[in-house]
Coordinates of C-alpha atoms in Angstrom, one line a residue:
M601 CA -52.4 56.3 180.4
T602 CA -50.7 59.8 180.8
E603 CA -50.3 62.0 183.9
A604 CA -52.6 65.0 183.9
N605 CA -50.2 68.0 184.0
P606 CA -52.1 71.2 183.8
T607 CA -48.8 73.6 184.0
P608 CA -46.0 72.0 182.7
E609 CA -43.7 75.0 182.9
R610 CA -44.3 75.5 186.5
R611 CA -45.0 74.3 189.7
A612 CA -48.5 74.5 190.3
G613 CA -49.8 75.8 193.1
L614 CA -51.3 73.9 196.3
S615 CA -55.1 74.0 195.4
T616 CA -54.3 73.1 191.8
R617 CA -52.2 70.2 192.7
C618 CA -54.9 69.0 195.0
V619 CA -57.3 68.8 192.1
H620 CA -54.7 67.5 189.5
A621 CA -52.1 65.9 191.2
G622 CA -51.3 62.1 190.2
D623 CA -54.6 62.0 188.1
V624 CA -54.2 60.2 185.1
R625 CA -56.8 59.9 181.6
D626 CA -58.1 56.7 180.8
P627 CA -59.1 56.1 177.1
Q628 CA -62.9 56.9 178.1
G629 CA -62.1 60.0 178.9
A630 CA -62.8 60.3 182.7
I631 CA -61.5 63.3 183.9
H632 CA -59.8 61.8 186.9
T633 CA -58.5 58.8 187.8
P634 CA -61.2 56.1 187.3
L635 CA -61.8 53.5 190.5
Y636 CA -60.2 50.3 189.4
G637 CA -61.9 47.8 192.1
H638 CA -59.8 44.7 190.6
S639 CA -57.4 42.6 192.8
T640 CA -55.4 41.7 189.8
F641 CA -54.2 42.8 186.4
A642 CA -52.9 41.0 183.2
F643 CA -49.7 41.6 181.4
D644 CA -49.0 41.2 177.6
S645 CA -45.9 39.3 178.3
T646 CA -44.0 37.3 181.1
A647 CA -41.1 40.1 180.2
D648 CA -43.5 42.9 180.8
L649 CA -44.9 41.4 184.1
L650 CA -41.0 40.5 185.3
D651 CA -40.1 44.5 184.9
V652 CA -43.2 45.2 187.3
V653 CA -42.5 42.8 189.4
E654 CA -38.6 43.3 189.3
G655 CA -39.2 47.1 189.9
R656 CA -37.9 48.4 186.4
A657 CA -41.2 49.9 185.3
E658 CA -44.2 51.1 187.3
G659 CA -47.3 49.7 186.5
N660 CA -50.3 47.2 188.0
L661 CA -50.2 43.9 189.3
Y662 CA -52.1 43.2 192.4
T663 CA -53.8 45.4 195.1
R664 CA -52.7 43.9 198.1
Y665 CA -49.5 45.2 197.1
G666 CA -50.7 48.9 196.5
L667 CA -49.9 48.0 192.5
N668 CA -53.4 49.2 191.5
P669 CA -54.2 52.5 189.5
T670 CA -56.5 53.9 191.8
I671 CA -54.1 53.5 194.7
R672 CA -51.1 54.6 192.8
S673 CA -52.5 57.6 191.7
L674 CA -53.9 58.8 195.2
E675 CA -50.1 58.1 196.0
H676 CA -48.7 60.1 193.8
K677 CA -51.2 63.3 194.8
L678 CA -50.2 62.7 198.5
A679 CA -46.5 62.6 197.9
D680 CA -47.0 65.9 195.6
L681 CA -48.8 67.6 198.0
E682 CA -45.9 67.1 201.0
D683 CA -43.5 67.7 198.5
A684 CA -42.2 64.6 198.7
Q685 CA -40.6 61.7 196.5
A686 CA -43.2 59.2 197.0
A687 CA -46.2 58.3 199.1
L688 CA -47.7 54.9 200.5
A689 CA -51.9 54.7 201.4
F690 CA -52.9 52.7 204.0
G691 CA -56.2 51.5 205.3
S692 CA -55.8 53.4 208.5
G693 CA -53.5 56.0 210.1
M694 CA -52.6 53.5 212.9
A695 CA -51.7 51.3 210.1
A696 CA -49.5 53.6 208.4
E697 CA -47.7 54.4 212.0
A698 CA -47.3 50.6 213.1
A699 CA -45.7 49.6 209.2
T700 CA -43.6 52.6 210.0
F701 CA -41.9 51.7 213.2
L702 CA -41.9 47.9 212.6
S703 CA -40.0 48.8 209.2
H704 CA -37.5 51.0 210.8
T705 CA -37.0 49.6 214.4
K706 CA -36.0 46.0 215.3
T707 CA -35.5 43.8 218.7
G708 CA -33.2 46.1 221.2
E709 CA -33.6 49.3 219.2
H710 CA -35.4 52.5 220.8
I711 CA -37.9 55.2 219.7
V712 CA -38.3 58.5 221.5
C713 CA -41.8 59.8 221.6
L714 CA -41.9 63.5 222.5
G715 CA -45.5 65.2 223.6
D716 CA -48.9 64.1 223.5
V717 CA -49.8 62.0 220.8
Y718 CA -53.2 60.0 220.0
G719 CA -54.1 57.4 222.4
G720 CA -53.7 54.5 220.1
T721 CA -50.0 55.6 219.5
F722 CA -49.4 55.5 223.0
E723 CA -50.9 51.8 223.4
L724 CA -48.9 50.9 220.3
L725 CA -45.6 52.5 221.4
G726 CA -46.2 51.4 225.3
E727 CA -47.8 48.1 225.1
N728 CA -47.7 46.4 221.5
L729 CA -44.2 47.2 220.8
P730 CA -42.2 46.4 223.9
Q731 CA -43.3 42.6 223.4
L732 CA -41.1 42.7 220.2
G733 CA -38.3 44.2 222.3
I734 CA -38.5 47.7 221.1
D735 CA -38.7 50.3 223.6
T736 CA -39.7 53.8 223.8
T737 CA -38.8 57.0 226.0
F738 CA -42.0 59.1 226.3
L739 CA -41.3 62.6 226.9
T740 CA -43.8 65.4 227.5
A741 CA -44.1 69.0 225.5
G742 CA -42.2 70.1 228.7
E743 CA -39.3 68.2 228.3
V744 CA -38.3 69.0 224.6
D745 CA -35.0 70.0 226.3
Q746 CA -34.0 66.5 227.2
V747 CA -34.3 64.9 223.7
P748 CA -30.4 65.3 223.3
S749 CA -29.8 63.3 226.9
V750 CA -32.1 60.7 225.8
L751 CA -30.8 59.8 222.4
T752 CA -28.5 56.8 222.0
D753 CA -26.7 54.8 219.7
R754 CA -30.1 52.4 219.8
T755 CA -32.4 55.3 218.9
R756 CA -33.9 54.4 215.5
I757 CA -36.8 57.0 215.4
V758 CA -38.0 60.2 217.0
F759 CA -41.4 60.5 216.6
F760 CA -44.1 63.6 217.3
E761 CA -46.9 65.4 216.6
T762 CA -47.2 69.3 215.9
P763 CA -49.8 70.3 217.0
T764 CA -50.1 67.6 219.4
N765 CA -53.6 66.2 220.4
P766 CA -55.2 67.6 222.3
T767 CA -52.8 70.0 223.9
L768 CA -51.9 71.9 220.5
D769 CA -48.1 72.1 221.8
V770 CA -45.8 72.9 218.5
F771 CA -42.4 71.8 218.4
D772 CA -39.3 73.0 216.6
I773 CA -38.6 70.3 213.2
V774 CA -35.7 71.7 212.5
T775 CA -34.0 71.5 216.2
I776 CA -35.3 68.0 217.0
S777 CA -34.4 66.9 213.8
Q778 CA -30.8 68.1 213.9
H779 CA -30.2 66.2 217.6
A780 CA -31.8 63.0 216.0
H781 CA -29.9 63.0 212.8
A782 CA -26.6 63.6 214.6
V783 CA -27.1 59.9 216.1
G784 CA -28.5 58.4 212.9
A785 CA -32.4 58.6 213.9
L786 CA -34.9 59.2 211.6
V787 CA -37.8 62.0 212.4
V788 CA -41.2 61.1 211.9
V789 CA -43.7 63.6 212.3
D790 CA -47.8 63.2 212.1
N791 CA -48.9 65.9 210.3
T792 CA -52.8 65.1 211.1
F793 CA -53.7 68.5 212.3
A794 CA -51.5 70.9 210.4
T795 CA -52.1 69.3 207.1
P796 CA -49.9 69.9 204.0
V797 CA -52.1 73.2 204.3
N798 CA -50.6 74.6 206.8
Q799 CA -47.2 73.0 207.3
N800 CA -44.7 70.6 205.3
P801 CA -42.3 69.0 207.8
L802 CA -40.1 67.5 205.4
H803 CA -39.2 71.4 204.5
H804 CA -37.8 71.5 208.0
G805 CA -35.8 68.4 208.4
A806 CA -38.5 65.5 208.9
D807 CA -37.6 62.4 207.4
L808 CA -41.3 60.7 206.7
V809 CA -44.5 62.1 207.3
I810 CA -47.6 60.7 208.6
H811 CA -51.2 61.2 208.2
S812 CA -54.5 60.0 209.5
A813 CA -56.1 60.5 206.0
T814 CA -59.3 59.8 208.2
K815 CA -59.2 63.3 209.4
Y816 CA -58.9 66.4 207.4
L817 CA -57.7 64.5 204.1
G818 CA -61.1 63.0 203.9
G819 CA -62.6 65.7 205.5
H820 CA -66.5 64.4 205.4
S821 CA -66.3 61.8 207.9
D822 CA -67.1 59.1 205.7
L823 CA -63.8 57.1 205.2
T824 CA -61.0 55.6 207.0
A825 CA -57.7 55.6 205.7
G826 CA -53.3 56.5 206.5
A827 CA -50.6 58.1 204.5
V828 CA -46.8 57.7 204.9
A829 CA -44.6 60.2 202.8
G830 CA -40.7 60.7 202.3
P831 CA -38.0 59.4 200.3
A832 CA -38.9 56.1 198.5
E833 CA -35.8 54.5 200.1
L834 CA -37.6 54.6 203.0
L835 CA -40.7 53.7 202.2
T836 CA -39.4 50.6 200.3
P837 CA -39.2 48.7 203.8
I838 CA -42.5 49.9 204.8
A839 CA -44.2 48.7 201.8
T840 CA -43.2 45.3 202.4
W841 CA -44.5 45.2 205.7
R842 CA -47.8 46.7 204.3
K843 CA -48.0 44.4 201.7
N844 CA -47.5 41.3 204.4
L845 CA -49.9 42.8 206.7
G846 CA -52.5 43.4 204.6
Q847 CA -52.4 47.0 205.4
V848 CA -53.2 48.5 202.1
I849 CA -55.9 51.1 201.4
A850 CA -58.8 49.7 199.6
P851 CA -59.5 51.2 196.0
E852 CA -62.9 52.2 197.1
I853 CA -61.6 54.2 199.8
A854 CA -58.6 55.6 197.6
S855 CA -61.0 57.0 194.9
L856 CA -63.0 58.4 197.9
L857 CA -60.0 59.9 199.3
A858 CA -58.6 61.7 196.2
R859 CA -62.2 63.3 195.8
S860 CA -61.9 64.6 199.3
I861 CA -58.5 66.0 198.8
R862 CA -59.5 67.8 195.5
T863 CA -61.5 70.3 198.0
L864 CA -58.8 70.1 200.9
V865 CA -57.5 73.8 200.5
V866 CA -60.9 75.6 200.9
R867 CA -62.1 73.1 203.5
V868 CA -58.9 73.9 205.8
R869 CA -58.6 77.6 205.2
A870 CA -62.1 77.8 206.1
Q871 CA -61.7 76.2 209.1
N872 CA -58.4 78.1 209.9
V873 CA -60.5 81.5 210.0
A874 CA -63.4 79.8 211.9
A875 CA -61.3 77.9 214.7
T876 CA -59.3 81.4 215.3
A877 CA -62.4 83.0 216.2
V878 CA -63.6 80.9 218.1
A879 CA -60.3 80.6 220.3
E880 CA -60.6 84.4 220.7
F881 CA -64.3 84.0 221.9
L882 CA -63.3 81.4 224.4
N883 CA -60.0 83.1 225.6
D884 CA -62.5 85.8 227.0
H885 CA -65.2 83.4 228.3
P886 CA -65.3 83.7 232.2
R887 CA -66.1 80.2 232.6
V888 CA -62.7 79.1 230.5
T889 CA -59.4 79.2 232.5
G890 CA -57.4 78.4 229.5
V891 CA -57.5 77.7 225.5
N892 CA -55.2 76.0 223.4
H893 CA -54.8 77.0 219.6
P894 CA -51.8 78.0 217.7
S895 CA -53.2 81.6 217.1
L896 CA -53.1 82.4 220.6
A897 CA -49.6 80.9 221.3
T898 CA -46.7 83.5 222.6
G899 CA -43.3 83.6 222.9
D900 CA -41.1 80.5 221.7
Q901 CA -44.2 78.9 220.5
A902 CA -45.0 81.6 218.7
A903 CA -42.0 82.3 217.2
I904 CA -41.9 78.3 216.0
I905 CA -45.5 78.8 214.5
K906 CA -44.4 81.8 212.3
T907 CA -41.6 79.9 211.2
Q908 CA -42.8 76.3 209.9
M909 CA -46.5 76.7 209.6
R910 CA -48.4 78.8 207.1
G911 CA -51.7 78.6 209.0
H912 CA -53.3 77.7 212.6
G913 CA -55.7 74.6 211.6
G914 CA -59.2 73.8 212.6
M915 CA -58.5 72.1 216.1
L916 CA -58.6 73.9 219.7
S917 CA -58.7 72.7 223.2
F918 CA -60.2 74.6 226.3
L919 CA -60.5 74.4 230.0
V920 CA -63.6 75.0 231.9
D921 CA -64.1 76.2 235.2
G922 CA -65.0 73.4 236.9
D923 CA -64.8 69.2 237.3
A924 CA -65.1 66.3 234.9
A925 CA -69.1 66.3 235.6
A926 CA -69.3 69.8 235.0
T927 CA -67.6 69.7 231.8
A928 CA -69.7 67.1 230.9
A929 CA -72.6 69.2 231.5
V930 CA -71.4 71.9 229.1
V931 CA -70.4 69.4 226.6
D932 CA -74.0 68.1 226.6
R933 CA -75.6 71.1 226.4
L934 CA -73.9 71.7 223.2
R935 CA -76.4 71.4 219.8
V936 CA -74.5 72.6 216.8
F937 CA -71.3 70.6 217.9
S938 CA -71.5 66.8 217.9
I939 CA -70.2 64.4 220.7
A940 CA -67.9 62.3 218.6
A941 CA -64.3 61.1 218.3
S942 CA -62.1 61.9 215.4
L943 CA -62.1 65.3 213.7
G944 CA -61.4 67.3 210.5
G945 CA -64.8 67.1 208.9
A946 CA -66.8 69.5 207.4
E947 CA -69.2 69.2 210.8
S948 CA -68.1 70.3 213.9
L949 CA -67.1 67.6 216.8
V950 CA -66.6 67.7 220.3
T951 CA -65.0 65.5 223.0
Q952 CA -63.7 65.3 226.7
P953 CA -60.2 63.6 225.7
I954 CA -60.8 61.6 228.8
T955 CA -63.8 60.0 227.6
T956 CA -62.5 59.2 224.2
T957 CA -58.7 59.6 222.6
H958 CA -56.9 59.4 226.0
H959 CA -59.5 57.4 227.9
G960 CA -56.9 54.4 228.3
L961 CA -54.5 56.5 229.3
D962 CA -53.5 55.9 233.0
P963 CA -54.9 59.0 235.2
A964 CA -51.6 59.8 236.7
E965 CA -50.4 60.0 232.9
R966 CA -52.8 62.4 231.8
A967 CA -52.4 64.8 234.3
R968 CA -48.2 65.0 234.1
R969 CA -49.4 65.9 230.3
G970 CA -52.1 68.4 231.2
I971 CA -55.0 66.6 229.8
A972 CA -57.0 67.3 232.7
D973 CA -60.7 66.3 233.5
S974 CA -61.9 69.3 232.5
L975 CA -60.3 70.0 228.8
V976 CA -62.7 69.7 225.8
R977 CA -61.4 69.5 222.4
L978 CA -62.9 71.3 219.5
S979 CA -62.9 70.0 215.8
V980 CA -64.3 73.1 214.1
G981 CA -65.8 72.4 211.0
L982 CA -67.6 74.3 207.9
E983 CA -70.6 75.8 209.7
D984 CA -70.6 79.8 210.0
A985 CA -68.4 80.7 213.5
E986 CA -71.1 82.8 214.5
D987 CA -73.1 80.0 214.9
L988 CA -70.6 77.9 216.7
I989 CA -70.0 80.7 218.9
A990 CA -73.7 81.2 220.0
D991 CA -73.9 77.4 220.7
L992 CA -70.6 77.6 222.8
A993 CA -72.0 80.8 225.0
Q994 CA -75.3 79.0 225.3
A995 CA -73.9 75.5 227.0
L996 CA -71.1 78.1 229.1
N997 CA -73.6 80.6 230.1
A998 CA -75.9 77.9 231.3
A999 CA -74.1 76.9 234.4

């Protein structure tokens, strides 16, 4: 097999790379990497087998190890999109996070988690890892200036999302990376909300990038997957945890994910435009007391966005003028938006974070982070923006 390379004389554009990066042509002439559902692969000789086992040659061995042509093709594509040396694909975003944290911290060491993150990440860092003697300092977005003071010689990872879930705060990757690297800590950025279309954290000093590929990379709400990308030397220990915990992505899902990534750019750019229109509508609505979307950012946030982002994303959140029940009533009246967890699909979704993503977070901690009972999160899909706005208008005006 040989790697497809449509433009060998120059680096292809992002859309072209989404379609072709990582693809291999098989002897049957398939235009994309075929699905290999095999659990194991044969060798012509013991010497050939040992070359793969001992890392002297890239090849296929055993699917749980990730040494499967469908999985490796996807990983080459993922690495290319994040301008990374390598990437690893997982069965979920949480699997990718867990393997990353476990491989780069040990008992007695320390993680800093900055800003709002997915509720499962809070649980992993706040409840699971402490059982292994790994503690985490949690800072809110408003406490970003405290990052240098909480870093110690025990700190191994500074982790954050940008933009964050669900308040869409944006962090300066360059500055945070400088602080972290000064004490020898790695910077791990969750790029799920932005996607490689809108942002490449490795360009700004991050060491590793994580994705819940279930979201925008998958893009159709029909798969569950995760990914981590970065330098090969940092991924090697992560791969060992993935192998021994059985976290590798299934070949069938890898093939489906590669299919989805081929349309990533057109999907995300359309969602950028529609979400901006929805944010502007909500920002002018009398029943809305606040809107969180990068397109509306001002001051320092706007300056950071201009420096490190190429688009504003399809996620936004807003505050309804009312309590939890009144907010739920607005949500329940929506018809084009579906009430559901997750995000990044072709269909638009709505949720109150207090009922889904951050339901398990202590109410006092939610309040400290600005995750109010009246907060509504929207994942803007591929419907016409006018239809989404009309749906929000009728739901908000009916009260």
